[in-house]
Short mmCIF file of C-alpha atoms and ligand atoms in Angstrom, two decimals:
data_model
loop_
_atom_site.label_atom_id
_atom_site.label_comp_id
_atom_site.label_asym_id
_atom_site.label_seq_id
_atom_site.Cartn_x
_atom_site.Cartn_y
_atom_site.Cartn_z
CA MET A 99 90.08 -78.20 60.30
CA ARG A 100 91.38 -75.29 58.24
CA LYS A 101 90.73 -71.60 57.81
CA ILE A 102 88.53 -70.78 54.85
CA SER A 103 86.60 -67.81 53.47
CA ASP A 104 84.84 -66.69 50.34
CA TRP A 105 86.21 -63.91 48.15
CA GLY A 106 85.62 -60.98 50.52
CA ASN A 107 87.71 -62.63 53.27
CA TYR A 108 84.82 -61.84 55.58
CA PRO A 109 83.93 -63.92 57.49
CA VAL A 110 86.92 -66.26 57.86
CA ILE A 111 85.97 -69.52 59.59
CA GLU A 112 87.49 -72.85 60.69
CA ALA A 113 85.90 -75.79 58.86
CA GLU A 114 86.30 -79.44 57.95
CA VAL A 115 87.04 -79.29 54.24
CA GLY A 116 87.01 -82.23 51.82
CA GLY A 117 86.40 -82.95 48.16
CA PHE A 118 85.16 -85.81 45.98
CA ASP A 119 86.15 -87.31 42.62
CA SER A 120 83.08 -89.37 41.83
CA ALA A 121 79.36 -89.47 42.54
CA GLU A 122 79.95 -92.66 44.53
CA GLN A 123 82.50 -90.94 46.77
CA LEU A 124 80.15 -88.02 47.25
CA ARG A 125 77.32 -90.37 48.22
CA GLU A 126 79.53 -92.01 50.88
CA LYS A 127 80.53 -88.61 52.22
CA LEU A 128 76.93 -87.44 52.41
CA GLU A 129 75.93 -90.62 54.23
CA ARG A 130 78.59 -90.08 56.90
CA ALA A 131 78.45 -86.29 57.23
CA GLY A 132 76.09 -84.02 59.12
CA PRO A 133 74.98 -80.78 57.45
CA VAL A 134 77.27 -79.68 54.60
CA ILE A 135 77.49 -77.05 51.88
CA ALA A 136 79.06 -77.16 48.42
CA PHE A 137 82.02 -74.87 47.84
CA GLY A 138 82.73 -74.12 44.16
CA ASN A 139 85.60 -71.69 43.72
CA GLY A 140 84.74 -69.40 46.63
CA ARG A 141 84.00 -66.41 44.37
CA SER A 142 80.83 -65.49 46.19
CA TYR A 143 81.78 -62.64 48.48
CA GLY A 144 80.34 -63.54 51.86
CA ASP A 145 79.29 -66.82 53.46
CA ALA A 146 77.18 -68.61 50.83
CA SER A 147 79.57 -71.56 50.55
CA LEU A 148 80.69 -71.58 54.18
CA GLN A 149 79.75 -73.68 57.17
CA SER A 150 81.66 -76.00 59.50
CA ASN A 151 81.51 -78.88 56.99
CA ILE A 152 82.47 -78.00 53.43
CA LEU A 153 82.44 -80.09 50.25
CA LEU A 154 84.81 -78.80 47.59
CA THR A 155 83.56 -79.49 44.06
CA ARG A 156 86.64 -78.44 42.10
CA ARG A 157 88.01 -82.00 41.69
CA PHE A 158 84.76 -83.02 40.02
CA ASN A 159 85.68 -81.24 36.81
CA LYS A 160 85.39 -83.27 33.63
CA LEU A 161 83.97 -82.11 30.31
CA LEU A 162 81.58 -84.93 29.38
CA SER A 163 80.32 -84.30 25.84
CA PHE A 164 80.02 -81.60 23.19
CA ASP A 165 77.81 -81.41 20.12
CA GLU A 166 79.57 -79.31 17.45
CA THR A 167 76.33 -78.65 15.58
CA SER A 168 74.20 -77.23 18.35
CA GLY A 169 76.97 -76.14 20.76
CA THR A 170 75.49 -78.30 23.53
CA LEU A 171 78.00 -78.97 26.30
CA SER A 172 77.68 -81.36 29.24
CA CYS A 173 80.17 -81.10 32.08
CA GLN A 174 80.65 -81.81 35.76
CA SER A 175 79.83 -79.01 38.15
CA GLY A 176 83.38 -78.31 39.33
CA VAL A 177 84.52 -77.14 35.88
CA LEU A 178 85.52 -73.47 35.85
CA LEU A 179 84.08 -71.13 33.24
CA SER A 180 87.72 -70.28 32.40
CA GLU A 181 88.35 -73.95 31.57
CA ILE A 182 85.37 -73.96 29.21
CA LEU A 183 86.61 -70.79 27.52
CA ASP A 184 90.15 -72.17 27.15
CA VAL A 185 88.84 -75.21 25.28
CA PHE A 186 85.96 -73.73 23.30
CA VAL A 187 86.87 -70.16 22.32
CA PRO A 188 89.56 -71.46 19.91
CA ARG A 189 86.83 -73.64 18.37
CA GLY A 190 84.47 -70.68 17.94
CA TRP A 191 82.16 -70.96 20.95
CA PHE A 192 81.46 -68.67 23.91
CA LEU A 193 79.49 -68.84 27.17
CA PRO A 194 75.81 -67.89 26.91
CA VAL A 195 76.14 -65.78 30.09
CA THR A 196 79.23 -64.88 32.07
CA PRO A 197 79.73 -62.85 35.25
CA GLY A 198 82.60 -60.38 35.76
CA THR A 199 84.99 -63.21 36.63
CA LYS A 200 85.58 -66.44 34.73
CA LEU A 201 87.01 -68.08 37.84
CA ILE A 202 83.73 -69.61 38.99
CA THR A 203 82.44 -73.15 38.66
CA VAL A 204 79.42 -74.26 36.66
CA GLY A 205 77.83 -75.38 39.96
CA GLY A 206 78.34 -71.90 41.44
CA ALA A 207 76.93 -70.30 38.27
CA ILE A 208 73.71 -72.34 38.56
CA ALA A 209 73.34 -72.13 42.35
CA ALA A 210 73.60 -68.32 42.29
CA ASP A 211 71.94 -68.06 38.84
CA VAL A 212 74.61 -65.56 37.85
CA HIS A 213 74.00 -62.68 35.47
CA GLY A 214 76.25 -60.97 32.97
CA LYS A 215 76.50 -57.81 30.90
CA ASN A 216 73.90 -59.31 28.51
CA HIS A 217 71.13 -59.87 31.07
CA HIS A 218 68.75 -57.50 29.24
CA VAL A 219 69.08 -59.69 26.12
CA ASP A 220 69.83 -63.24 27.30
CA GLY A 221 68.67 -63.42 30.92
CA SER A 222 70.68 -65.21 33.60
CA PHE A 223 72.75 -68.42 33.47
CA GLY A 224 69.88 -70.67 34.59
CA LYS A 225 67.85 -69.77 31.52
CA HIS A 226 70.40 -71.64 29.38
CA ILE A 227 70.47 -74.87 31.39
CA LEU A 228 68.91 -77.67 29.38
CA SER A 229 69.19 -80.20 32.17
CA MET A 230 71.14 -81.05 35.32
CA ASP A 231 71.72 -83.90 37.76
CA VAL A 232 71.67 -83.15 41.47
CA MET A 233 72.53 -85.47 44.36
CA ARG A 234 70.02 -85.11 47.16
CA ASN A 235 70.40 -85.61 50.92
CA ASP A 236 69.63 -89.36 50.68
CA GLY A 237 72.23 -89.97 47.94
CA SER A 238 69.65 -90.30 45.16
CA VAL A 239 70.27 -88.39 41.94
CA ILE A 240 67.47 -86.34 40.44
CA THR A 241 67.58 -85.20 36.82
CA SER A 242 65.72 -81.97 36.23
CA SER A 243 65.11 -79.50 33.43
CA PRO A 244 62.38 -76.96 32.61
CA GLY A 245 60.31 -79.97 31.41
CA GLU A 246 61.42 -82.77 33.78
CA ASN A 247 60.93 -82.33 37.52
CA PRO A 248 60.37 -78.63 36.80
CA ASP A 249 59.64 -77.67 40.42
CA PHE A 250 62.95 -79.08 41.60
CA PHE A 251 64.71 -77.38 38.67
CA LYS A 252 63.12 -74.06 39.59
CA ILE A 253 64.30 -74.10 43.20
CA THR A 254 67.79 -75.37 42.39
CA VAL A 255 68.54 -72.56 39.93
CA GLY A 256 69.37 -69.68 42.28
CA GLY A 257 68.89 -72.03 45.26
CA MET A 258 72.38 -71.36 46.67
CA GLY A 259 73.26 -75.05 47.11
CA LEU A 260 70.40 -75.76 49.50
CA THR A 261 68.61 -78.41 47.43
CA GLY A 262 71.60 -80.73 46.94
CA ILE A 263 74.93 -81.04 45.19
CA ILE A 264 74.76 -80.26 41.47
CA LEU A 265 76.72 -83.03 39.73
CA ASN A 266 76.43 -82.34 35.99
CA ALA A 267 74.84 -79.74 33.78
CA THR A 268 74.04 -79.45 30.09
CA PHE A 269 73.78 -76.07 28.41
CA ARG A 270 74.29 -74.45 25.04
CA LEU A 271 77.31 -72.35 24.08
CA LYS A 272 76.97 -69.57 21.53
CA LYS A 273 78.78 -69.37 18.21
CA ILE A 274 81.41 -66.65 17.74
CA GLU A 275 83.57 -65.75 14.74
CA THR A 276 86.37 -64.19 16.75
CA ALA A 277 87.60 -63.92 20.32
CA TYR A 278 87.33 -60.14 20.10
CA ILE A 279 84.71 -57.63 21.15
CA ARG A 280 83.74 -54.51 19.25
CA LYS A 281 83.60 -52.10 22.13
CA GLU A 282 82.28 -48.59 22.61
CA THR A 283 83.08 -46.51 25.65
CA VAL A 284 80.82 -43.60 26.51
CA ARG A 285 81.48 -41.07 29.24
CA ALA A 286 78.45 -39.82 31.20
CA ALA A 287 78.70 -36.65 33.33
CA ASN A 288 76.00 -37.66 35.83
CA LEU A 289 73.30 -40.16 36.75
CA ASP A 290 70.71 -38.89 34.25
CA GLU A 291 73.18 -39.16 31.40
CA ILE A 292 74.20 -42.71 32.25
CA MET A 293 70.60 -43.81 32.63
CA ASP A 294 69.78 -42.28 29.25
CA SER A 295 72.74 -44.18 27.86
CA PHE A 296 71.40 -47.48 29.19
CA GLU A 297 67.98 -46.78 27.69
CA THR A 298 69.49 -46.11 24.27
CA SER A 299 71.90 -49.07 24.46
CA ASN A 300 69.21 -51.73 24.68
CA ASP A 301 70.14 -53.04 21.23
CA TRP A 302 73.68 -53.81 22.35
CA THR A 303 74.23 -57.37 23.54
CA TYR A 304 76.55 -56.31 26.34
CA SER A 305 76.37 -53.15 28.43
CA VAL A 306 77.62 -52.12 31.85
CA ALA A 307 78.83 -48.93 33.50
CA TRP A 308 81.53 -48.17 36.00
CA ILE A 309 80.29 -45.45 38.32
CA ASP A 310 82.24 -43.08 40.59
CA CYS A 311 80.38 -43.62 43.85
CA LEU A 312 82.35 -40.85 45.61
CA ALA A 313 81.35 -38.04 43.21
CA LYS A 314 78.71 -35.66 44.59
CA GLY A 315 76.45 -32.74 43.61
CA LYS A 316 76.14 -32.17 39.85
CA GLN A 317 78.62 -34.98 39.27
CA LEU A 318 76.63 -37.54 41.25
CA GLY A 319 76.60 -40.76 39.25
CA ARG A 320 79.28 -39.77 36.74
CA SER A 321 80.23 -42.92 34.92
CA ILE A 322 81.79 -44.68 32.02
CA MET A 323 79.62 -47.04 30.01
CA MET A 324 81.12 -49.97 28.15
CA ARG A 325 79.01 -51.71 25.55
CA GLY A 326 79.99 -54.40 23.13
CA GLU A 327 79.27 -57.03 20.51
CA HIS A 328 81.24 -60.10 19.49
CA ALA A 329 83.36 -58.86 16.58
CA THR A 330 83.04 -60.55 13.21
CA LYS A 331 86.15 -61.51 11.23
CA ALA A 332 85.47 -58.65 8.83
CA GLU A 333 85.58 -56.16 11.70
CA LEU A 334 89.13 -57.12 12.73
CA LEU A 335 91.64 -54.66 11.25
CA ASN A 336 94.76 -55.39 13.28
CA PRO A 337 96.94 -57.93 11.35
CA THR A 338 97.75 -59.89 14.56
CA HIS A 339 94.04 -60.21 15.34
CA LYS A 340 93.23 -61.21 11.74
CA GLN A 341 95.93 -63.88 11.69
CA ALA A 342 94.48 -65.80 14.65
CA PRO A 343 90.96 -64.44 15.24
CA LEU A 344 90.06 -67.05 17.86
CA ASN A 345 93.40 -67.13 19.68
CA PRO A 346 94.21 -63.79 21.29
CA ARG A 347 97.59 -63.39 22.96
CA LYS A 348 97.56 -64.02 26.69
CA GLY A 349 97.70 -60.73 28.60
CA LEU A 350 100.02 -59.89 31.47
CA GLN A 351 99.03 -61.52 34.79
CA LEU A 352 99.78 -59.45 37.89
CA ASP A 353 99.77 -60.64 41.49
CA ILE A 354 98.97 -59.02 44.84
CA PRO A 355 101.39 -61.05 46.99
CA ILE A 356 100.31 -59.88 50.46
CA ASN A 357 97.38 -58.28 52.25
CA PHE A 358 97.55 -54.48 52.05
CA SER A 359 97.53 -52.52 55.29
CA ASN A 360 94.37 -50.61 56.21
CA PHE A 361 96.30 -47.42 55.61
CA ALA A 362 96.76 -48.15 51.89
CA LEU A 363 93.04 -47.99 51.24
CA ASN A 364 91.34 -44.90 52.54
CA HIS A 365 88.95 -42.24 51.33
CA TRP A 366 91.74 -40.24 49.64
CA THR A 367 93.36 -43.12 47.76
CA MET A 368 89.95 -44.26 46.54
CA GLN A 369 88.91 -40.76 45.49
CA ALA A 370 92.19 -40.29 43.62
CA PHE A 371 91.71 -43.62 41.82
CA ASN A 372 88.13 -42.84 40.84
CA PHE A 373 89.06 -39.35 39.63
CA ALA A 374 91.94 -40.71 37.52
CA TYR A 375 89.84 -43.54 36.06
CA TYR A 376 87.00 -41.25 35.08
CA ASN A 377 89.23 -38.62 33.53
CA LYS A 378 91.30 -41.18 31.61
CA CYS A 379 88.25 -41.53 29.38
CA ARG A 380 87.74 -38.41 27.26
CA PRO A 381 84.17 -37.09 26.78
CA GLY A 382 82.17 -38.63 23.96
CA THR A 383 82.08 -42.10 22.42
CA HIS A 384 85.21 -44.17 21.72
CA LYS A 385 85.38 -47.29 19.59
CA SER A 386 87.90 -50.10 19.86
CA ILE A 387 88.42 -53.82 19.35
CA VAL A 388 89.53 -55.65 22.49
CA ASP A 389 89.97 -59.30 23.32
CA TYR A 390 87.26 -60.95 25.38
CA ASN A 391 89.38 -61.16 28.52
CA ALA A 392 89.92 -57.39 28.58
CA PHE A 393 86.21 -56.76 28.05
CA PHE A 394 84.66 -59.30 30.41
CA TYR A 395 87.32 -60.05 33.00
CA PRO A 396 89.64 -57.07 33.65
CA LEU A 397 89.92 -57.99 37.34
CA ASP A 398 90.98 -61.57 36.64
CA ALA A 399 94.26 -60.13 35.30
CA ILE A 400 95.24 -59.37 38.92
CA ASN A 401 95.61 -62.52 41.01
CA ASN A 402 94.37 -62.16 44.59
CA TRP A 403 93.13 -58.59 44.11
CA ASN A 404 90.93 -59.15 47.16
CA ARG A 405 94.08 -58.71 49.28
CA ILE A 406 93.99 -54.98 48.51
CA TYR A 407 91.36 -54.74 51.25
CA GLY A 408 93.70 -56.14 53.89
CA LYS A 409 93.01 -58.71 56.60
CA ARG A 410 89.77 -57.14 57.78
CA GLY A 411 88.23 -58.13 54.43
CA PHE A 412 85.50 -56.47 52.41
CA THR A 413 81.95 -56.97 51.42
CA GLN A 414 79.96 -56.09 48.35
CA TYR A 415 76.63 -54.38 48.61
CA GLN A 416 74.73 -55.27 45.43
CA PHE A 417 71.10 -54.32 45.15
CA VAL A 418 68.53 -54.10 42.39
CA ILE A 419 65.51 -51.79 42.31
CA PRO A 420 62.62 -51.98 39.83
CA LYS A 421 62.88 -49.81 36.75
CA ALA A 422 59.91 -47.67 37.78
CA ALA A 423 61.78 -46.62 40.94
CA GLY A 424 65.04 -46.37 38.99
CA ARG A 425 65.94 -42.72 38.60
CA GLU A 426 64.63 -41.40 41.90
CA GLY A 427 65.64 -44.50 43.84
CA MET A 428 69.13 -44.70 42.44
CA ARG A 429 69.70 -40.98 43.01
CA THR A 430 68.60 -41.19 46.66
CA ILE A 431 70.63 -44.30 47.42
CA LEU A 432 73.70 -43.13 45.54
CA LYS A 433 73.59 -39.76 47.30
CA ARG A 434 73.53 -41.48 50.67
CA ILE A 435 76.52 -43.63 49.67
CA ALA A 436 78.48 -40.66 48.28
CA ASP A 437 77.73 -38.63 51.44
CA SER A 438 79.02 -41.46 53.61
CA GLY A 439 82.37 -41.40 51.77
CA LEU A 440 82.69 -45.11 52.55
CA GLY A 441 82.31 -46.66 49.11
CA SER A 442 85.36 -47.71 47.19
CA PHE A 443 86.38 -48.09 43.58
CA LEU A 444 84.64 -50.67 41.44
CA ALA A 445 81.01 -49.60 41.62
CA VAL A 446 79.17 -51.26 38.77
CA LEU A 447 75.80 -50.18 37.37
CA LYS A 448 73.68 -52.28 35.04
CA LEU A 449 70.16 -52.29 33.66
CA PHE A 450 68.62 -55.76 33.94
CA GLY A 451 65.92 -57.03 31.59
CA GLU A 452 62.86 -59.11 32.51
CA GLN A 453 63.51 -62.19 34.62
CA GLU A 454 61.30 -65.14 35.36
CA SER A 455 62.63 -66.64 38.52
CA PHE A 456 61.87 -68.24 41.83
CA MET A 457 64.85 -67.27 43.97
CA SER A 458 67.14 -65.53 41.48
CA PHE A 459 68.36 -62.02 42.19
CA PRO A 460 67.69 -60.09 38.95
CA MET A 461 64.47 -58.21 38.21
CA ALA A 462 63.75 -55.68 35.46
CA GLY A 463 65.49 -52.63 36.85
CA TYR A 464 68.78 -51.08 37.85
CA THR A 465 71.42 -52.90 39.84
CA LEU A 466 74.39 -51.29 41.56
CA ALA A 467 77.29 -53.20 43.13
CA LEU A 468 79.86 -51.56 45.39
CA ASP A 469 82.75 -52.91 47.42
CA PHE A 470 83.21 -51.67 50.98
CA PRO A 471 86.08 -52.47 53.35
CA VAL A 472 84.50 -54.09 56.41
CA SER A 473 83.92 -51.56 59.22
CA LEU A 474 81.30 -50.76 61.83
CA LYS A 475 80.45 -47.56 59.96
CA ALA A 476 79.85 -49.53 56.76
CA MET A 477 77.59 -51.98 58.62
CA ASP A 478 75.53 -49.06 59.97
CA LEU A 479 75.28 -47.59 56.49
CA PHE A 480 74.07 -50.92 55.06
CA LYS A 481 71.19 -50.97 57.55
CA GLU A 482 70.07 -47.56 56.27
CA LEU A 483 70.48 -48.67 52.67
CA ASP A 484 68.48 -51.85 53.35
CA VAL A 485 65.48 -49.74 54.33
CA MET A 486 65.76 -47.68 51.14
CA VAL A 487 66.23 -50.72 48.89
CA SER A 488 63.29 -52.50 50.45
CA ASP A 489 61.07 -49.37 50.30
CA TYR A 490 61.81 -49.03 46.59
CA GLY A 491 60.76 -52.66 46.07
CA GLY A 492 64.28 -53.97 45.51
CA ARG A 493 66.51 -56.67 47.01
CA LEU A 494 70.11 -57.70 47.69
CA TYR A 495 72.17 -60.35 45.86
CA LEU A 496 72.72 -63.41 48.09
CA ALA A 497 75.99 -64.31 46.32
CA LYS A 498 77.52 -61.01 47.43
CA ASP A 499 75.98 -60.73 50.86
CA SER A 500 77.54 -61.38 54.26
CA ARG A 501 75.31 -59.45 56.66
CA MET A 502 71.63 -59.10 55.61
CA ASP A 503 69.18 -60.26 58.30
CA ALA A 504 66.24 -62.67 57.99
CA GLU A 505 63.68 -59.87 58.10
CA MET A 506 65.18 -58.01 55.14
CA PHE A 507 65.42 -61.27 53.18
CA SER A 508 61.81 -62.27 53.83
CA LYS A 509 60.56 -58.80 52.99
CA THR A 510 62.39 -58.54 49.68
CA TYR A 511 62.33 -62.06 48.21
CA PRO A 512 58.65 -62.77 47.44
CA ASN A 513 59.19 -66.56 47.39
CA ALA A 514 61.22 -66.71 50.61
CA ASP A 515 58.53 -68.62 52.53
CA LYS A 516 57.79 -71.03 49.70
CA PHE A 517 61.50 -71.74 49.30
CA ARG A 518 61.89 -72.32 53.05
CA GLN A 519 59.01 -74.81 52.96
CA ALA A 520 60.36 -76.54 49.84
CA ILE A 521 63.77 -77.05 51.44
CA ALA A 522 62.18 -78.31 54.66
CA MET A 523 60.17 -80.83 52.65
CA LEU A 524 63.24 -82.02 50.74
CA ASN A 525 65.12 -82.40 54.01
CA ASP A 526 62.30 -84.30 55.63
CA GLY A 527 63.16 -83.00 59.09
CA ASP A 528 66.91 -83.58 58.78
CA THR A 529 68.72 -80.55 57.32
CA LYS A 530 71.54 -81.76 55.12
CA PHE A 531 72.48 -78.69 53.11
CA SER A 532 72.93 -75.42 54.94
CA SER A 533 75.35 -72.51 54.96
CA LEU A 534 76.11 -69.61 57.24
CA LEU A 535 74.09 -67.57 54.76
CA SER A 536 71.04 -69.86 54.86
CA LYS A 537 71.04 -69.82 58.68
CA ARG A 538 71.51 -66.07 58.90
CA ILE A 539 68.61 -65.30 56.58
CA GLY A 540 66.39 -67.93 58.18
CA LEU A 541 66.18 -70.43 55.31
CA THR A 542 67.51 -73.36 57.35
CA ASP A 543 68.22 -74.03 60.98
C1 FAD B 101 85.35 -60.33 40.63
C2 FAD B 101 83.99 -60.93 40.72
C3 FAD B 101 83.02 -60.51 39.83
C4 FAD B 101 81.74 -61.07 39.89
N1 FAD B 101 80.83 -60.65 38.98
C5 FAD B 101 79.59 -61.18 39.01
C6 FAD B 101 78.63 -60.80 38.02
O1 FAD B 101 78.90 -59.98 37.14
N2 FAD B 101 77.41 -61.41 38.07
C7 FAD B 101 77.10 -62.35 39.00
O2 FAD B 101 75.98 -62.87 38.98
N3 FAD B 101 77.99 -62.72 39.95
C8 FAD B 101 79.22 -62.17 39.97
N4 FAD B 101 80.15 -62.56 40.90
C9 FAD B 101 79.73 -63.57 41.90
C10 FAD B 101 79.98 -65.01 41.44
O3 FAD B 101 79.73 -65.17 40.06
C11 FAD B 101 79.03 -65.95 42.18
O4 FAD B 101 79.13 -65.78 43.56
C12 FAD B 101 79.26 -67.43 41.87
O5 FAD B 101 78.23 -68.16 42.49
C13 FAD B 101 80.59 -67.95 42.41
O6 FAD B 101 80.77 -69.29 41.99
P1 FAD B 101 81.79 -70.26 42.70
O7 FAD B 101 82.01 -71.42 41.80
O8 FAD B 101 83.00 -69.53 43.14
O9 FAD B 101 80.94 -70.78 43.93
P2 FAD B 101 81.02 -70.47 45.49
O10 FAD B 101 81.24 -69.03 45.70
O11 FAD B 101 81.97 -71.40 46.12
O12 FAD B 101 79.52 -70.86 45.91
C14 FAD B 101 78.44 -70.01 45.55
C15 FAD B 101 77.13 -70.75 45.84
O13 FAD B 101 77.00 -71.86 44.96
C16 FAD B 101 76.81 -73.07 45.69
N5 FAD B 101 77.44 -74.13 44.90
C17 FAD B 101 78.67 -74.13 44.33
N6 FAD B 101 78.85 -75.29 43.68
C18 FAD B 101 77.74 -76.04 43.85
C19 FAD B 101 77.34 -77.34 43.43
N7 FAD B 101 78.12 -78.13 42.68
N8 FAD B 101 76.12 -77.77 43.80
C20 FAD B 101 75.30 -77.01 44.57
N9 FAD B 101 75.63 -75.78 44.98
C21 FAD B 101 76.82 -75.29 44.62
C22 FAD B 101 77.47 -72.82 47.02
O14 FAD B 101 76.96 -73.67 48.02
C23 FAD B 101 77.10 -71.37 47.26
O15 FAD B 101 75.81 -71.26 47.77
C24 FAD B 101 81.42 -62.05 40.88
C25 FAD B 101 82.41 -62.45 41.79
C26 FAD B 101 83.67 -61.90 41.71
C27 FAD B 101 84.73 -62.35 42.70
#
């Protein structure tokens, strides 16, 4: 038994933890074990990959094949997105979709059907999966794709590890000329301005905004939008960039060596940080060329940044509300959060595009993600926010959640019942794959 948690360090549990190197070894483990859950790289925030019996996938991490003409890659599910980037960016290929950290596994990317800054253009990760192999509860391996065993495919993408252990996946990388991003930064004085900015940035492949969730009144929703495109060789002006367009220099890696005390992170330190960050960006639009790590993964430059929240841990509240409810809904919810004074830095706003999905989180509309240090006050606030999110027709992201109840889940995920039934049928009365999350929201017993 050992202590283990996902990224928010909340909850921390004691569990039997083991890995596997081959499908055969995994089959033996599944035969012997009771209920289990796959654990990728623990970058979900709450309890999605936690339960008393955990199967680590990270050792199952081989690249299997690559077709240089089409960019089609097959790999085992424990491969990290960072490992794919390390090998393929120098050869001129990039991920079709990437979240705000590259330190997640391919299995975790499929199971949570992760989204990136290009959701409005390219959809979520699952949309790019050509096929995958999954080991089921009885040790059999099922190959699925949008055309082969499509029902199983549909419930495994975004299925949070509850249909089996994803072994391998095949998906297509996208061609790039350089490892750099042509970036524009736009400062928005309030919520209306940032929403206008999203509407007019639809042609950009990548767009996201950082929002000061502590600003109130006329400044409610003040933000900084970042939008970008993969830079062409011709767009690189810096001689160092031009010399090695696909091999940017490695940036500085910082480390948070210990958990911060609760004192270090309070309303005043967070407000000061947000104020400084916002004002660092001058009004107007600013253009620059930055390497892909700086654009997509600024937080990955700080190892263990989750320790800033101390031992009590933190949770992320990420919701989406439909576009029609967008302006009014976002204003009401954001006002409640700003009034509570409990939010922290790192609130991220994004406009999603259309999404066809069974259990995936995105829907056409606005999503906001905020980190909160764990506290009773925050938990009370979340209950209030749940009511608002659900009334506006929205929902919460399972990969970030650690506290939503079964009622909220059932109300806000239209396929909740169908998914519950599908898992029960796959399990045939003997639940094999379950997590603290799946029990809490009533998907498994
Ligand atoms: C800094 C940061 C930024 C983030 N930004 C974004 C973002 O922009 N967009 C976004 O969508 N998400 C984002 N996330 C969340 C993250 O991308 C997801 O939680 C992702 O699922 C984590 O993958 P993981 O490999 O760490 O898996 P884990 O967190 O270990 O597991 C996540 C889920 O996947 C399942 N799983 C993992 N591997 C397998 C497998 N082989 N077979 C079956 N099931 C499996 C687990 O059981 C669990 O249900 C962010 C997280 C962090 C820490």
